[in-house]
Every structure is written in C-alpha cells, then in structure tokens.
Amino acid sequence: MAGRGMTPDASLPIPRDRYGFKKRSQNITVEEYDKWNGPYTEYLERRKVKWVALMKQYGLSTENPIRFPPKSDKVKRFIRKGVPPEWRGNAWFWYAGGPALLARHHGLYWDLIERVHNGEVSDTDRDAIERDLNRTFPDNIKFKPDLPMSSRQSSGFPADLKADSETPILRALRRVLQAFAIHNPHIGYCQSLNFLAGFLLLFLDEDEEKAFIMLNKMTNIYLPGTHGRVLEANIDIGVLMSCVRESMPAIWAKIDDTEDIAASTGSSRSSGPARLPTVSLSTTAWFMSCFLGSLPIETVVRVWDTLFYEGSRTLFRIALAIFKLGEPEIRAVHDNSEVFQIVQTIPRKLIDANILMQTPKRSRDARTVDVQKDPAPKSRFKRSISRKRGKLV
Amino acid sequence: MASRVQQGGRPGGSRFSQFKLVLLGESAVGKSSLVLRFVKDQFDDYRESTIGAAFLTQTIALDETTTVKFEIWDTAGQERYKSLAPMYYRNANCAVVVYDISQASSLDKAKAWVKELQRQANENIIIALAGNKLDLVTENPDKRAIPTADAEQYAKEAGLLFFETSAKTSENVKELFTAIAKKLPLDQGGPRNIRSGPRQGVDLRPEASSTVGASGCNC
Ligand SMILES: Nc1nc2c(ncn2[C@@H]2O[C@H](COP(=O)(O)OP(=O)(O)O)[C@@H](O)[C@H]2O)c(=O)[nH]1
Ligand SMILES: [Mg+2]
C-alpha cells in the first residue's frame, strides 16, 4: 500500500473511509472508491434495517449490542451479507465465542502483561515487534494521525517526530503482541500478527484483552501452525492449490510451473514448498493476514464477518473465489510473470465485497475444504489436511 | 532455471532478456524500499511490512539496443520464513541480499542468506550485497555499525557485487540493479529469438535455435 505520491491539494484533509483508512490505495482511486461507496452506503442502511428487525425478534438490544442471535441458516445469510459496521467488533467477538473464552481465561491477559513487565519477552520477539509497529496500518488515522500541514509538505519527517507520534493504539498493539508472544511460545511473534492484532484492536474499541483472546483463536484454531516458529503457511497453500487443481483445471494449467521447476533445477525434493507452484508466493499473505493487505478493507471486514461465524473454511472459500473471479484474466495470460502480477492484483481490486461473498454460487468448492467444522486440535487439523491432500492430489 | 530467461532480438539488432531477481535479508533493512525506489522511484517513511512476498517488474535499458526486464520477488525477512525460502530463490537468476549498515546483526543475517543461496540456489546465480540506509551515516557517521571495508572485503571473498545504497535518497540504487544486469548472460544462447506474442511460447521459425533450456543453464 505504498506510493501514494502527492495529494492533489495538500491543504485538504486526506479522504478516509468509515474506519479511518485512506480511501485511496495502490489499486483504487478516491473516485473509484466514492463511486462504489454511494450505493454501498445505501446497501448498508438497508441491511441495518433488517438487522434491527432480526435483533428485535430475539429481544436483543440494538444500541451498541454485545449479544447476537443464535446461529441458524437465516443468521448465517445475514452474516454473509455483512454485519452493520458499528456492531461489527462486538459481533465478531460474540460469534467467535469471545465471552466464554474471556470467562475461562479471566485475568490471563493482565498476568501476561505483568510478565511482559518482568522482561519475559525474548529479545528476538521484542525486536521483531518493534520493527513492525510503525509498519502497521500507516494508512489508518488511529495508527498514524495526519501530520500538521507544514510537515506533510516535506518529503520526509524528522526522525524525532517518529517517537512522538506513537499513538495509543500502537502502544496497545505492542502490549497485545508481547503478551501473545509469551503465551504462545510455539509462535512468539510472527510478521502478519501485527496486522491481525491491529485490526482487532481497531474494531474492538482498542480493548486489548478481547483482541488478545481473538488473536489466540485466530492463530490456534482457525490457522493452527500457519504462524509457527516452523512456519506452516505452506500447508494452507498446499491445500488451496490442490483445490484449484481439482475445481479449476484451466487455471491450474496456467499457474502450474512445478514441472518446469523440477526439470530446470533437477530437484529431487518431491515434497514441501518445492512442489508448490511459484504463484503460491502471492497467496501466502492471504492466509497469514487473513486477507488484510490483499483485499480492500471493506472486503476484508466482510470476510472476517464470516470467518468468525463459520471458521477457517471461509479463508479457503474466499481464496478459491478470488481465483474464480480472476479466471478470465488468468486464462488470458501467456507469460508466467503476468500470472504473478494478476494473481497479486485481482484481490486488491475486489472492492465489491458482495460479488466476492456470492462466489461461487454453489458451495461445492467450499465444502471440499471444509476441514474444520469444529475447533479441532492441531493434529486433527493436520491429519484432515493430509487426508484431503491424499484425496485431491 | 534457464526456462525463465527469455531472450530475443528485433531485426534491428536490439536485445531483450528477462530475469528473475529475489530480494533477501533481515526484516526492516529496506528491501521493499529499495524495490519501490527502483520500480517507482518513490520512498515512503511509513509503509506496511511485507507479508509473504510481493511481485514487481521493472525494465531497464542497458544501452540503446539492450533491454533487461527484472521479475522481482520481494520477500518478508523474518527468520521463520526460511522454510518458504526455496520457493523464493528457486529459478532465480540473481539475488540482492540486503543489510542495514546501521545494524550490526543484519550483516550476519545477510551472510547466512548468501551461504544458503550459494549452496541451494542455481549454480550461476549472481548475488549482490547491498548495505542500505547509507543516508543515515551521511547525516551522522556515528550511526554506522558496519565499516564499508569489512563488507567490501567479505563481498570480494564471497564473489558478490557490492554497493552501499540508500532507498531514501536513491543513492546507488539504479547502479546496483544496472551492475547486476550487466553481469547477467545477455549474450549467451546462440542466435536471438524474435520475441513475438507469447514470450513463453515456442518459437516456430526453423532458424531460431531456442535459447531456452537448450544449453542448460544460461547464466
Ligand atoms: N533512512 C533510511 N530509511 C530506510 C531506508 N530504506 C528503508 N528505510 C526505512 O526502514 C524501514 C523498513 O523498510 P522496509 O523497506 O519496509 O524494509 P524490509 O522489511 O526489508 O522490506 C522503513 O521505515 C523504511 O522507511 C533508507 O535507505 N534510509
Ligand atoms: Mg518488506
């Protein structure tokens, strides 16, 4: 998300979305954003009316609600169509089972903070966290407020401004990541956790304890192993690639360079990352950051609505939907390097979350990767993945 | 790996080659910033850290008739990504291993990457060592943690190109990539193919002997 260039008029405030992110990103202009946002805002208002009716039906509050209706097909449909933005964090927390987790781990976070103060975070993790704090959502006003006009005009900021500019949410982010690193010695700190935790803090009113609980759930239940000290993100990608191969053979034909690689490297390595097509490199972040940085913000929040309700199958379903939506473009390319560019760019342009959420119409693709209906322990998850791979490959 | 090298010439005698370049090095040394400077001639004081890897391309003209296209994979720097590393550097024709001249430990990490590349990657891979954030020490010499001579000596012994760079001021950035391009095997592989239509495709002209894969490794 770099390279904004010059704002047309430096005296105007930077246009931002409803969450405080810059409307403009690498692949979307402010004009494109506004063009989409008008009708989408009306859509949100219509959905809000329906949600209010649904909540009333269950006798639930509609003023900053913390409880939400029990799961059902109808509620699942509601979730897929999007939670009202102002209820979003609470709905995520509720459907991820946050209240029960919070009760079970009562006081844990503050104990961990105590241990952080006692210096229990390893130097490596502490250092890696520090390097990433300022590189977490610099496009969001809570993370990086607009600077006074005078300094915005110069190309760089004086170094001492950096220290001063640490915002409350960045300090909260540091604590959450440090506490997490102590609590999860098998993970410690992994790049991308800064984005996951930062996004959680943003939507949970900077409630560190809740963000911590949710981050644990995401990394240990939805994506076990993915962020580990022995990084297993390639297992997720392996599953994804198997699904692409099975359900979208024409795309697979375009992206599969594993033969070339084996031939040209004379590689005898028959498993592990060496067997994945190169385009996998573009999809690693999809899983590690749960699409943050890959999809536009509004699309990410819609994916996360479903993620916390339906679990990790959502991530595979969305990843496949991205390939599906990009199929015409991918099939049209002649050159490997164009494929990389296209697979990287397709999600960044998917500003219309409704299209993505409705792809594919039939949910067969999603079901083939429904590896985790219930919160399975890591080993079971892995076994089901290797089963899956055995079946699909 | 030669399959990723695409070469061709137009009847006028111009040449076009395409190479895969990978950036490696510790987190926050400025890999993404170097690429951004090289590809878009921009610099951001605040940009997001790279997750996984990012793909970019940039084409440079070496002289009036020679064009080189870099397919660049910019990678995340954290130690644990090492398990994915073979995916980054397999088939790579060249690599830029970056360290931060104000961070002593970052050169050790760079050396480890060089070692791994020399052991595991393509035999003829061209490796450049880049000591980044040169502007910091220009401003304040006390910030230098790695003397130029030390890094230079190491680069020489290991057979690497060597530059001290600044993504911020752009010092030596273009020079770095140009030096790599100049070392790439633009002239090998016999007669030039005409590059028409799909680059990956097979050239059907009878007189064109494929430069692709024909003589094994091209570089
Ligand atoms: N002063 C200075 N800072 C730099 C330079 N290159 C990168 N940085 C800063 O170092 C930090 C990390 O840069 P980044 O490109 O994200 O590093 P990467 O993790 O290696 O990709 C950012 O805050 C950059 O602004 C440079 O040449 N000079
Ligand atoms: Mg980077």
mmCIF file of N, CA, C and O in Angstrom, chain A residues 214-301:
data_model
loop_
_atom_site.group_PDB
_atom_site.id
_atom_site.type_symbol
_atom_site.label_atom_id
_atom_site.label_comp_id
_atom_site.label_asym_id
_atom_site.label_seq_id
_atom_site.Cartn_x
_atom_site.Cartn_y
_atom_site.Cartn_z
ATOM 1 N N MET A 214 -9.048 -12.970 20.832
ATOM 2 C CA MET A 214 -9.405 -13.241 19.435
ATOM 3 C C MET A 214 -8.171 -13.644 18.619
ATOM 4 O O MET A 214 -8.247 -14.513 17.753
ATOM 5 N N LEU A 215 -7.060 -12.996 18.895
ATOM 6 C CA LEU A 215 -5.829 -13.323 18.176
ATOM 7 C C LEU A 215 -5.425 -14.775 18.460
ATOM 8 O O LEU A 215 -4.999 -15.507 17.567
ATOM 9 N N ASN A 216 -5.599 -15.174 19.712
ATOM 10 C CA ASN A 216 -5.334 -16.564 20.070
ATOM 11 C C ASN A 216 -6.222 -17.517 19.299
ATOM 12 O O ASN A 216 -5.772 -18.548 18.805
ATOM 13 N N LYS A 217 -7.485 -17.161 19.209
ATOM 14 C CA LYS A 217 -8.418 -18.026 18.498
ATOM 15 C C LYS A 217 -8.028 -18.121 17.013
ATOM 16 O O LYS A 217 -8.007 -19.199 16.433
ATOM 17 N N MET A 218 -7.720 -17.001 16.447
ATOM 18 C CA MET A 218 -7.393 -16.998 15.017
ATOM 19 C C MET A 218 -6.167 -17.845 14.715
ATOM 20 O O MET A 218 -6.145 -18.612 13.760
ATOM 21 N N THR A 219 -5.132 -17.698 15.536
ATOM 22 C CA THR A 219 -3.862 -18.350 15.218
ATOM 23 C C THR A 219 -3.816 -19.811 15.664
ATOM 24 O O THR A 219 -3.058 -20.591 15.103
ATOM 25 N N ASN A 220 -4.601 -20.150 16.664
ATOM 26 C CA ASN A 220 -4.534 -21.527 17.152
ATOM 27 C C ASN A 220 -5.680 -22.395 16.658
ATOM 28 O O ASN A 220 -5.537 -23.611 16.570
ATOM 29 N N ILE A 221 -6.812 -21.791 16.360
ATOM 30 C CA ILE A 221 -7.966 -22.581 15.931
ATOM 31 C C ILE A 221 -8.211 -22.451 14.427
ATOM 32 O O ILE A 221 -8.331 -23.436 13.720
ATOM 33 N N TYR A 222 -8.270 -21.224 13.944
ATOM 34 C CA TYR A 222 -8.542 -21.066 12.512
ATOM 35 C C TYR A 222 -7.317 -21.411 11.664
ATOM 36 O O TYR A 222 -7.445 -21.985 10.593
ATOM 37 N N LEU A 223 -6.160 -21.020 12.136
ATOM 38 C CA LEU A 223 -4.945 -21.212 11.334
ATOM 39 C C LEU A 223 -3.825 -21.865 12.148
ATOM 40 O O LEU A 223 -2.741 -21.306 12.294
ATOM 41 N N PRO A 224 -4.081 -23.074 12.671
ATOM 42 C CA PRO A 224 -3.055 -23.692 13.513
ATOM 43 C C PRO A 224 -1.774 -23.953 12.717
ATOM 44 O O PRO A 224 -1.835 -24.447 11.596
ATOM 45 N N GLY A 225 -0.656 -23.589 13.283
ATOM 46 C CA GLY A 225 0.629 -23.864 12.635
ATOM 47 C C GLY A 225 1.068 -22.817 11.633
ATOM 48 O O GLY A 225 2.255 -22.668 11.365
ATOM 49 N N THR A 226 0.101 -22.101 11.080
ATOM 50 C CA THR A 226 0.409 -21.169 9.994
ATOM 51 C C THR A 226 1.487 -20.159 10.373
ATOM 52 O O THR A 226 2.353 -19.832 9.569
ATOM 53 N N HIS A 227 1.424 -19.654 11.613
ATOM 54 C CA HIS A 227 2.355 -18.616 12.032
ATOM 55 C C HIS A 227 3.495 -19.156 12.897
ATOM 56 O O HIS A 227 4.243 -18.382 13.489
ATOM 57 N N GLY A 228 3.606 -20.477 12.990
ATOM 58 C CA GLY A 228 4.527 -21.071 13.955
ATOM 59 C C GLY A 228 5.985 -20.748 13.696
ATOM 60 O O GLY A 228 6.348 -20.273 12.630
ATOM 61 N N ARG A 229 6.803 -21.013 14.699
ATOM 62 C CA ARG A 229 8.243 -20.771 14.539
ATOM 63 C C ARG A 229 8.769 -21.591 13.366
ATOM 64 O O ARG A 229 9.681 -21.171 12.667
ATOM 65 N N VAL A 230 8.189 -22.793 13.214
ATOM 66 C CA VAL A 230 8.386 -23.507 11.965
ATOM 67 C C VAL A 230 7.148 -23.189 11.134
ATOM 68 O O VAL A 230 6.090 -23.741 11.329
ATOM 69 N N LEU A 231 7.329 -22.262 10.257
ATOM 70 C CA LEU A 231 6.192 -21.714 9.524
ATOM 71 C C LEU A 231 5.496 -22.794 8.702
ATOM 72 O O LEU A 231 6.129 -23.470 7.915
ATOM 73 N N GLU A 232 4.185 -22.916 8.907
ATOM 74 C CA GLU A 232 3.468 -23.942 8.144
ATOM 75 C C GLU A 232 2.468 -23.339 7.177
ATOM 76 O O GLU A 232 1.519 -23.996 6.755
ATOM 77 N N ALA A 233 2.690 -22.080 6.849
ATOM 78 C CA ALA A 233 1.777 -21.433 5.907
ATOM 79 C C ALA A 233 1.696 -22.211 4.599
ATOM 80 O O ALA A 233 0.671 -22.204 3.922
ATOM 81 N N ASN A 234 2.790 -22.927 4.270
ATOM 82 C CA ASN A 234 2.775 -23.660 3.002
ATOM 83 C C ASN A 234 1.794 -24.824 3.007
ATOM 84 O O ASN A 234 1.403 -25.304 1.954
ATOM 85 N N ILE A 235 1.380 -25.275 4.205
ATOM 86 C CA ILE A 235 0.361 -26.333 4.247
ATOM 87 C C ILE A 235 -0.976 -25.774 3.783
ATOM 88 O O ILE A 235 -1.681 -26.386 2.978
ATOM 89 N N ASP A 236 -1.322 -24.582 4.266
ATOM 90 C CA ASP A 236 -2.559 -23.945 3.812
ATOM 91 C C ASP A 236 -2.532 -23.775 2.300
ATOM 92 O O ASP A 236 -3.513 -24.042 1.608
ATOM 93 N N ILE A 237 -1.386 -23.319 1.814
ATOM 94 C CA ILE A 237 -1.286 -23.075 0.377
ATOM 95 C C ILE A 237 -1.374 -24.385 -0.390
ATOM 96 O O ILE A 237 -1.999 -24.451 -1.447
ATOM 97 N N GLY A 238 -0.779 -25.419 0.165
ATOM 98 C CA GLY A 238 -0.862 -26.729 -0.477
ATOM 99 C C GLY A 238 -2.305 -27.189 -0.634
ATOM 100 O O GLY A 238 -2.710 -27.687 -1.687
ATOM 101 N N VAL A 239 -3.081 -26.994 0.420
ATOM 102 C CA VAL A 239 -4.495 -27.357 0.350
ATOM 103 C C VAL A 239 -5.195 -26.512 -0.710
ATOM 104 O O VAL A 239 -5.943 -27.022 -1.551
ATOM 105 N N LEU A 240 -4.928 -25.223 -0.678
ATOM 106 C CA LEU A 240 -5.555 -24.325 -1.654
ATOM 107 C C LEU A 240 -5.213 -24.748 -3.084
ATOM 108 O O LEU A 240 -6.088 -24.849 -3.951
ATOM 109 N N MET A 241 -3.934 -25.026 -3.308
ATOM 110 C CA MET A 241 -3.511 -25.372 -4.663
ATOM 111 C C MET A 241 -4.143 -26.690 -5.123
ATOM 112 O O MET A 241 -4.512 -26.842 -6.289
ATOM 113 N N SER A 242 -4.283 -27.623 -4.197
ATOM 114 C CA SER A 242 -4.967 -28.868 -4.540
ATOM 115 C C SER A 242 -6.401 -28.596 -4.974
ATOM 116 O O SER A 242 -6.907 -29.205 -5.921
ATOM 117 N N CYS A 243 -7.037 -27.693 -4.269
ATOM 118 C CA CYS A 243 -8.425 -27.368 -4.604
ATOM 119 C C CYS A 243 -8.515 -26.670 -5.954
ATOM 120 O O CYS A 243 -9.431 -26.924 -6.732
ATOM 121 N N VAL A 244 -7.574 -25.784 -6.215
ATOM 122 C CA VAL A 244 -7.575 -25.092 -7.511
ATOM 123 C C VAL A 244 -7.404 -26.132 -8.618
ATOM 124 O O VAL A 244 -8.127 -26.147 -9.610
ATOM 125 N N ARG A 245 -6.461 -27.017 -8.394
ATOM 126 C CA ARG A 245 -6.192 -28.039 -9.400
ATOM 127 C C ARG A 245 -7.440 -28.871 -9.680
ATOM 128 O O ARG A 245 -7.748 -29.192 -10.820
ATOM 129 N N GLU A 246 -8.166 -29.185 -8.612
ATOM 130 C CA GLU A 246 -9.334 -30.040 -8.777
ATOM 131 C C GLU A 246 -10.521 -29.299 -9.391
ATOM 132 O O GLU A 246 -11.177 -29.798 -10.288
ATOM 133 N N SER A 247 -10.759 -28.089 -8.883
ATOM 134 C CA SER A 247 -12.010 -27.440 -9.267
ATOM 135 C C SER A 247 -11.847 -26.432 -10.410
ATOM 136 O O SER A 247 -12.833 -26.031 -11.011
ATOM 137 N N MET A 248 -10.626 -25.996 -10.677
ATOM 138 C CA MET A 248 -10.437 -25.032 -11.763
ATOM 139 C C MET A 248 -9.233 -25.439 -12.619
ATOM 140 O O MET A 248 -8.194 -24.765 -12.638
ATOM 141 N N PRO A 249 -9.356 -26.546 -13.309
ATOM 142 C CA PRO A 249 -8.204 -27.085 -14.051
ATOM 143 C C PRO A 249 -7.610 -26.107 -15.062
ATOM 144 O O PRO A 249 -6.397 -26.116 -15.281
ATOM 145 N N ALA A 250 -8.449 -25.264 -15.648
ATOM 146 C CA ALA A 250 -7.915 -24.326 -16.650
ATOM 147 C C ALA A 250 -6.992 -23.308 -15.988
ATOM 148 O O ALA A 250 -5.985 -22.888 -16.564
ATOM 149 N N ILE A 251 -7.326 -22.921 -14.769
ATOM 150 C CA ILE A 251 -6.449 -22.005 -14.038
ATOM 151 C C ILE A 251 -5.182 -22.744 -13.626
ATOM 152 O O ILE A 251 -4.066 -22.238 -13.764
ATOM 153 N N TRP A 252 -5.387 -23.943 -13.149
ATOM 154 C CA TRP A 252 -4.219 -24.715 -12.717
ATOM 155 C C TRP A 252 -3.210 -24.848 -13.851
ATOM 156 O O TRP A 252 -2.004 -24.707 -13.657
ATOM 157 N N ALA A 253 -3.723 -25.080 -15.051
ATOM 158 C CA ALA A 253 -2.829 -25.234 -16.195
ATOM 159 C C ALA A 253 -1.973 -23.985 -16.397
ATOM 160 O O ALA A 253 -0.827 -24.069 -16.817
ATOM 161 N N LYS A 254 -2.529 -22.831 -16.071
ATOM 162 C CA LYS A 254 -1.785 -21.582 -16.245
ATOM 163 C C LYS A 254 -0.776 -21.332 -15.131
ATOM 164 O O LYS A 254 0.257 -20.707 -15.347
ATOM 165 N N ILE A 255 -1.114 -21.771 -13.944
ATOM 166 C CA ILE A 255 -0.234 -21.417 -12.819
ATOM 167 C C ILE A 255 0.754 -22.528 -12.451
ATOM 168 O O ILE A 255 1.706 -22.294 -11.717
ATOM 169 N N ASP A 256 0.518 -23.712 -12.951
ATOM 170 C CA ASP A 256 1.364 -24.835 -12.554
ATOM 171 C C ASP A 256 2.707 -24.793 -13.262
ATOM 172 O O ASP A 256 2.805 -25.098 -14.452
ATOM 173 N N ASP A 257 3.734 -24.397 -12.537
ATOM 174 C CA ASP A 257 5.077 -24.441 -13.116
ATOM 175 C C ASP A 257 5.950 -25.445 -12.370
ATOM 176 O O ASP A 257 7.167 -25.392 -12.443
ATOM 177 N N THR A 258 5.321 -26.348 -11.659
ATOM 178 C CA THR A 258 6.111 -27.275 -10.839
ATOM 179 C C THR A 258 6.951 -28.208 -11.709
ATOM 180 O O THR A 258 8.044 -28.581 -11.331
ATOM 181 N N GLU A 259 6.438 -28.539 -12.876
ATOM 182 C CA GLU A 259 7.207 -29.412 -13.772
ATOM 183 C C GLU A 259 8.477 -28.707 -14.254
ATOM 184 O O GLU A 259 9.569 -29.237 -14.172
ATOM 185 N N ASP A 260 8.278 -27.471 -14.735
ATOM 186 C CA ASP A 260 9.420 -26.675 -15.197
ATOM 187 C C ASP A 260 10.473 -26.597 -14.115
ATOM 188 O O ASP A 260 11.665 -26.724 -14.370
ATOM 189 N N ILE A 261 9.972 -26.351 -12.906
ATOM 190 C CA ILE A 261 10.905 -26.152 -11.811
ATOM 191 C C ILE A 261 11.689 -27.422 -11.556
ATOM 192 O O ILE A 261 12.907 -27.414 -11.457
ATOM 193 N N ALA A 262 10.965 -28.523 -11.498
ATOM 194 C CA ALA A 262 11.632 -29.797 -11.242
ATOM 195 C C ALA A 262 12.658 -30.072 -12.350
ATOM 196 O O ALA A 262 13.789 -30.459 -12.088
ATOM 197 N N ALA A 263 12.258 -29.800 -13.580
ATOM 198 C CA ALA A 263 13.148 -30.064 -14.706
ATOM 199 C C ALA A 263 14.386 -29.179 -14.661
ATOM 200 O O ALA A 263 15.507 -29.642 -14.816
ATOM 201 N N SER A 264 14.157 -27.898 -14.421
ATOM 202 C CA SER A 264 15.286 -26.978 -14.542
ATOM 203 C C SER A 264 16.201 -27.005 -13.335
ATOM 204 O O SER A 264 17.379 -26.699 -13.444
ATOM 205 N N THR A 265 15.675 -27.347 -12.190
ATOM 206 C CA THR A 265 16.551 -27.390 -11.020
ATOM 207 C C THR A 265 17.099 -28.796 -10.810
ATOM 208 O O THR A 265 17.964 -28.999 -9.982
ATOM 209 N N GLY A 266 16.549 -29.736 -11.547
ATOM 210 C CA GLY A 266 16.931 -31.115 -11.330
ATOM 211 C C GLY A 266 16.666 -31.507 -9.887
ATOM 212 O O GLY A 266 17.330 -32.349 -9.313
ATOM 213 N N SER A 267 15.663 -30.851 -9.335
ATOM 214 C CA SER A 267 15.405 -31.018 -7.918
ATOM 215 C C SER A 267 14.849 -32.393 -7.617
ATOM 216 O O SER A 267 13.936 -32.879 -8.284
ATOM 217 N N SER A 268 15.413 -32.998 -6.624
ATOM 218 C CA SER A 268 14.891 -34.292 -6.232
ATOM 219 C C SER A 268 13.905 -34.138 -5.084
ATOM 220 O O SER A 268 13.245 -35.080 -4.697
ATOM 221 N N ARG A 269 13.848 -32.909 -4.588
ATOM 222 C CA ARG A 269 12.897 -32.674 -3.499
ATOM 223 C C ARG A 269 11.484 -32.853 -4.042
ATOM 224 O O ARG A 269 11.086 -32.150 -4.965
ATOM 225 N N SER A 270 10.782 -33.792 -3.500
ATOM 226 C CA SER A 270 9.476 -34.070 -4.072
ATOM 227 C C SER A 270 8.350 -33.546 -3.188
ATOM 228 O O SER A 270 7.199 -33.631 -3.530
ATOM 229 N N SER A 271 8.712 -33.016 -2.052
ATOM 230 C CA SER A 271 7.642 -32.518 -1.192
ATOM 231 C C SER A 271 8.041 -31.147 -0.667
ATOM 232 O O SER A 271 9.068 -30.603 -1.033
ATOM 233 N N GLY A 272 7.182 -30.599 0.176
ATOM 234 C CA GLY A 272 7.487 -29.302 0.763
ATOM 235 C C GLY A 272 7.282 -28.203 -0.236
ATOM 236 O O GLY A 272 6.735 -28.420 -1.314
ATOM 237 N N PRO A 273 7.741 -27.010 0.113
ATOM 238 C CA PRO A 273 7.483 -25.840 -0.725
ATOM 239 C C PRO A 273 7.944 -26.030 -2.159
ATOM 240 O O PRO A 273 7.385 -25.453 -3.076
ATOM 241 N N ALA A 274 8.959 -26.870 -2.346
ATOM 242 C CA ALA A 274 9.484 -27.049 -3.697
ATOM 243 C C ALA A 274 8.415 -27.547 -4.661
ATOM 244 O O ALA A 274 8.517 -27.351 -5.862
ATOM 245 N N ARG A 275 7.400 -28.200 -4.138
ATOM 246 C CA ARG A 275 6.378 -28.755 -5.006
ATOM 247 C C ARG A 275 5.256 -27.761 -5.321
ATOM 248 O O ARG A 275 4.396 -28.047 -6.146
ATOM 249 N N LEU A 276 5.230 -26.662 -4.650
ATOM 250 C CA LEU A 276 4.161 -25.700 -4.881
ATOM 251 C C LEU A 276 4.503 -24.819 -6.072
ATOM 252 O O LEU A 276 5.655 -24.476 -6.283
ATOM 253 N N PRO A 277 3.478 -24.427 -6.851
ATOM 254 C CA PRO A 277 3.779 -23.521 -7.952
ATOM 255 C C PRO A 277 4.237 -22.170 -7.414
ATOM 256 O O PRO A 277 3.891 -21.781 -6.303
ATOM 257 N N THR A 278 5.006 -21.463 -8.219
ATOM 258 C CA THR A 278 5.588 -20.202 -7.761
ATOM 259 C C THR A 278 4.534 -19.187 -7.338
ATOM 260 O O THR A 278 4.752 -18.382 -6.438
ATOM 261 N N VAL A 279 3.373 -19.254 -7.982
ATOM 262 C CA VAL A 279 2.324 -18.295 -7.658
ATOM 263 C C VAL A 279 1.895 -18.391 -6.184
ATOM 264 O O VAL A 279 1.325 -17.456 -5.623
ATOM 265 N N SER A 280 2.245 -19.492 -5.556
ATOM 266 C CA SER A 280 1.968 -19.651 -4.125
ATOM 267 C C SER A 280 2.522 -18.491 -3.306
ATOM 268 O O SER A 280 1.978 -18.134 -2.264
ATOM 269 N N LEU A 281 3.621 -17.933 -3.792
ATOM 270 C CA LEU A 281 4.234 -16.829 -3.052
ATOM 271 C C LEU A 281 3.270 -15.661 -2.904
ATOM 272 O O LEU A 281 3.309 -14.937 -1.923
ATOM 273 N N SER A 282 2.409 -15.496 -3.911
ATOM 274 C CA SER A 282 1.452 -14.397 -3.846
ATOM 275 C C SER A 282 0.299 -14.702 -2.897
ATOM 276 O O SER A 282 -0.412 -13.800 -2.487
ATOM 277 N N THR A 283 0.097 -15.964 -2.588
ATOM 278 C CA THR A 283 -1.066 -16.311 -1.761
ATOM 279 C C THR A 283 -0.712 -16.533 -0.294
ATOM 280 O O THR A 283 -1.612 -16.661 0.532
ATOM 281 N N THR A 284 0.571 -16.548 0.018
ATOM 282 C CA THR A 284 0.975 -16.771 1.407
ATOM 283 C C THR A 284 0.303 -15.772 2.344
ATOM 284 O O THR A 284 -0.241 -16.133 3.386
ATOM 285 N N ALA A 285 0.315 -14.513 1.915
ATOM 286 C CA ALA A 285 -0.229 -13.461 2.771
ATOM 287 C C ALA A 285 -1.741 -13.595 2.954
ATOM 288 O O ALA A 285 -2.280 -13.154 3.966
ATOM 289 N N TRP A 286 -2.414 -14.187 1.982
ATOM 290 C CA TRP A 286 -3.867 -14.319 2.112
ATOM 291 C C TRP A 286 -4.214 -15.021 3.415
ATOM 292 O O TRP A 286 -5.117 -14.611 4.130
ATOM 293 N N PHE A 287 -3.490 -16.088 3.696
ATOM 294 C CA PHE A 287 -3.788 -16.840 4.905
ATOM 295 C C PHE A 287 -3.180 -16.166 6.132
ATOM 296 O O PHE A 287 -3.845 -15.988 7.140
ATOM 297 N N MET A 288 -1.903 -15.817 6.032
ATOM 298 C CA MET A 288 -1.222 -15.301 7.218
ATOM 299 C C MET A 288 -1.900 -14.055 7.765
ATOM 300 O O MET A 288 -2.002 -13.873 8.970
ATOM 301 N N SER A 289 -2.359 -13.173 6.889
ATOM 302 C CA SER A 289 -3.002 -11.945 7.353
ATOM 303 C C SER A 289 -4.514 -11.994 7.177
ATOM 304 O O SER A 289 -5.171 -10.964 7.295
ATOM 305 N N CYS A 290 -5.040 -13.177 6.895
ATOM 306 C CA CYS A 290 -6.485 -13.301 6.674
ATOM 307 C C CYS A 290 -6.979 -12.211 5.716
ATOM 308 O O CYS A 290 -7.985 -11.547 5.980
ATOM 309 N N PHE A 291 -6.266 -12.040 4.648
ATOM 310 C CA PHE A 291 -6.600 -11.151 3.528
ATOM 311 C C PHE A 291 -6.367 -9.669 3.780
ATOM 312 O O PHE A 291 -6.586 -8.849 2.898
ATOM 313 N N LEU A 292 -5.918 -9.309 4.971
ATOM 314 C CA LEU A 292 -5.558 -7.905 5.192
ATOM 315 C C LEU A 292 -4.385 -7.555 4.289
ATOM 316 O O LEU A 292 -3.409 -8.299 4.210
ATOM 317 N N GLY A 293 -4.498 -6.427 3.608
ATOM 318 C CA GLY A 293 -3.428 -6.027 2.704
ATOM 319 C C GLY A 293 -3.589 -6.641 1.324
ATOM 320 O O GLY A 293 -3.001 -6.167 0.359
ATOM 321 N N SER A 294 -4.368 -7.714 1.220
ATOM 322 C CA SER A 294 -4.603 -8.326 -0.087
ATOM 323 C C SER A 294 -5.937 -7.862 -0.662
ATOM 324 O O SER A 294 -6.023 -7.525 -1.830
ATOM 325 N N LEU A 295 -6.971 -7.861 0.156
ATOM 326 C CA LEU A 295 -8.277 -7.359 -0.267
ATOM 327 C C LEU A 295 -8.456 -5.938 0.264
ATOM 328 O O LEU A 295 -7.874 -5.573 1.286
ATOM 329 N N PRO A 296 -9.308 -5.126 -0.413
ATOM 330 C CA PRO A 296 -9.621 -3.809 0.140
ATOM 331 C C PRO A 296 -10.282 -3.944 1.527
ATOM 332 O O PRO A 296 -10.890 -4.966 1.821
ATOM 333 N N ILE A 297 -10.129 -2.933 2.345
ATOM 334 C CA ILE A 297 -10.579 -3.005 3.734
ATOM 335 C C ILE A 297 -12.039 -3.446 3.877
ATOM 336 O O ILE A 297 -12.351 -4.347 4.650
ATOM 337 N N GLU A 298 -12.928 -2.835 3.116
ATOM 338 C CA GLU A 298 -14.346 -3.169 3.286
ATOM 339 C C GLU A 298 -14.609 -4.634 2.928
ATOM 340 O O GLU A 298 -15.482 -5.281 3.502
ATOM 341 N N THR A 299 -13.836 -5.151 1.995
ATOM 342 C CA THR A 299 -13.989 -6.554 1.626
ATOM 343 C C THR A 299 -13.429 -7.447 2.733
ATOM 344 O O THR A 299 -14.005 -8.483 3.059
ATOM 345 N N VAL A 300 -12.333 -7.028 3.336
ATOM 346 C CA VAL A 300 -11.762 -7.801 4.440
ATOM 347 C C VAL A 300 -12.758 -7.906 5.591
ATOM 348 O O VAL A 300 -12.969 -8.984 6.140
ATOM 349 N N VAL A 301 -13.402 -6.813 5.937
ATOM 350 C CA VAL A 301 -14.308 -6.879 7.099
ATOM 351 C C VAL A 301 -15.466 -7.827 6.812
ATOM 352 O O VAL A 301 -15.939 -8.539 7.705
#
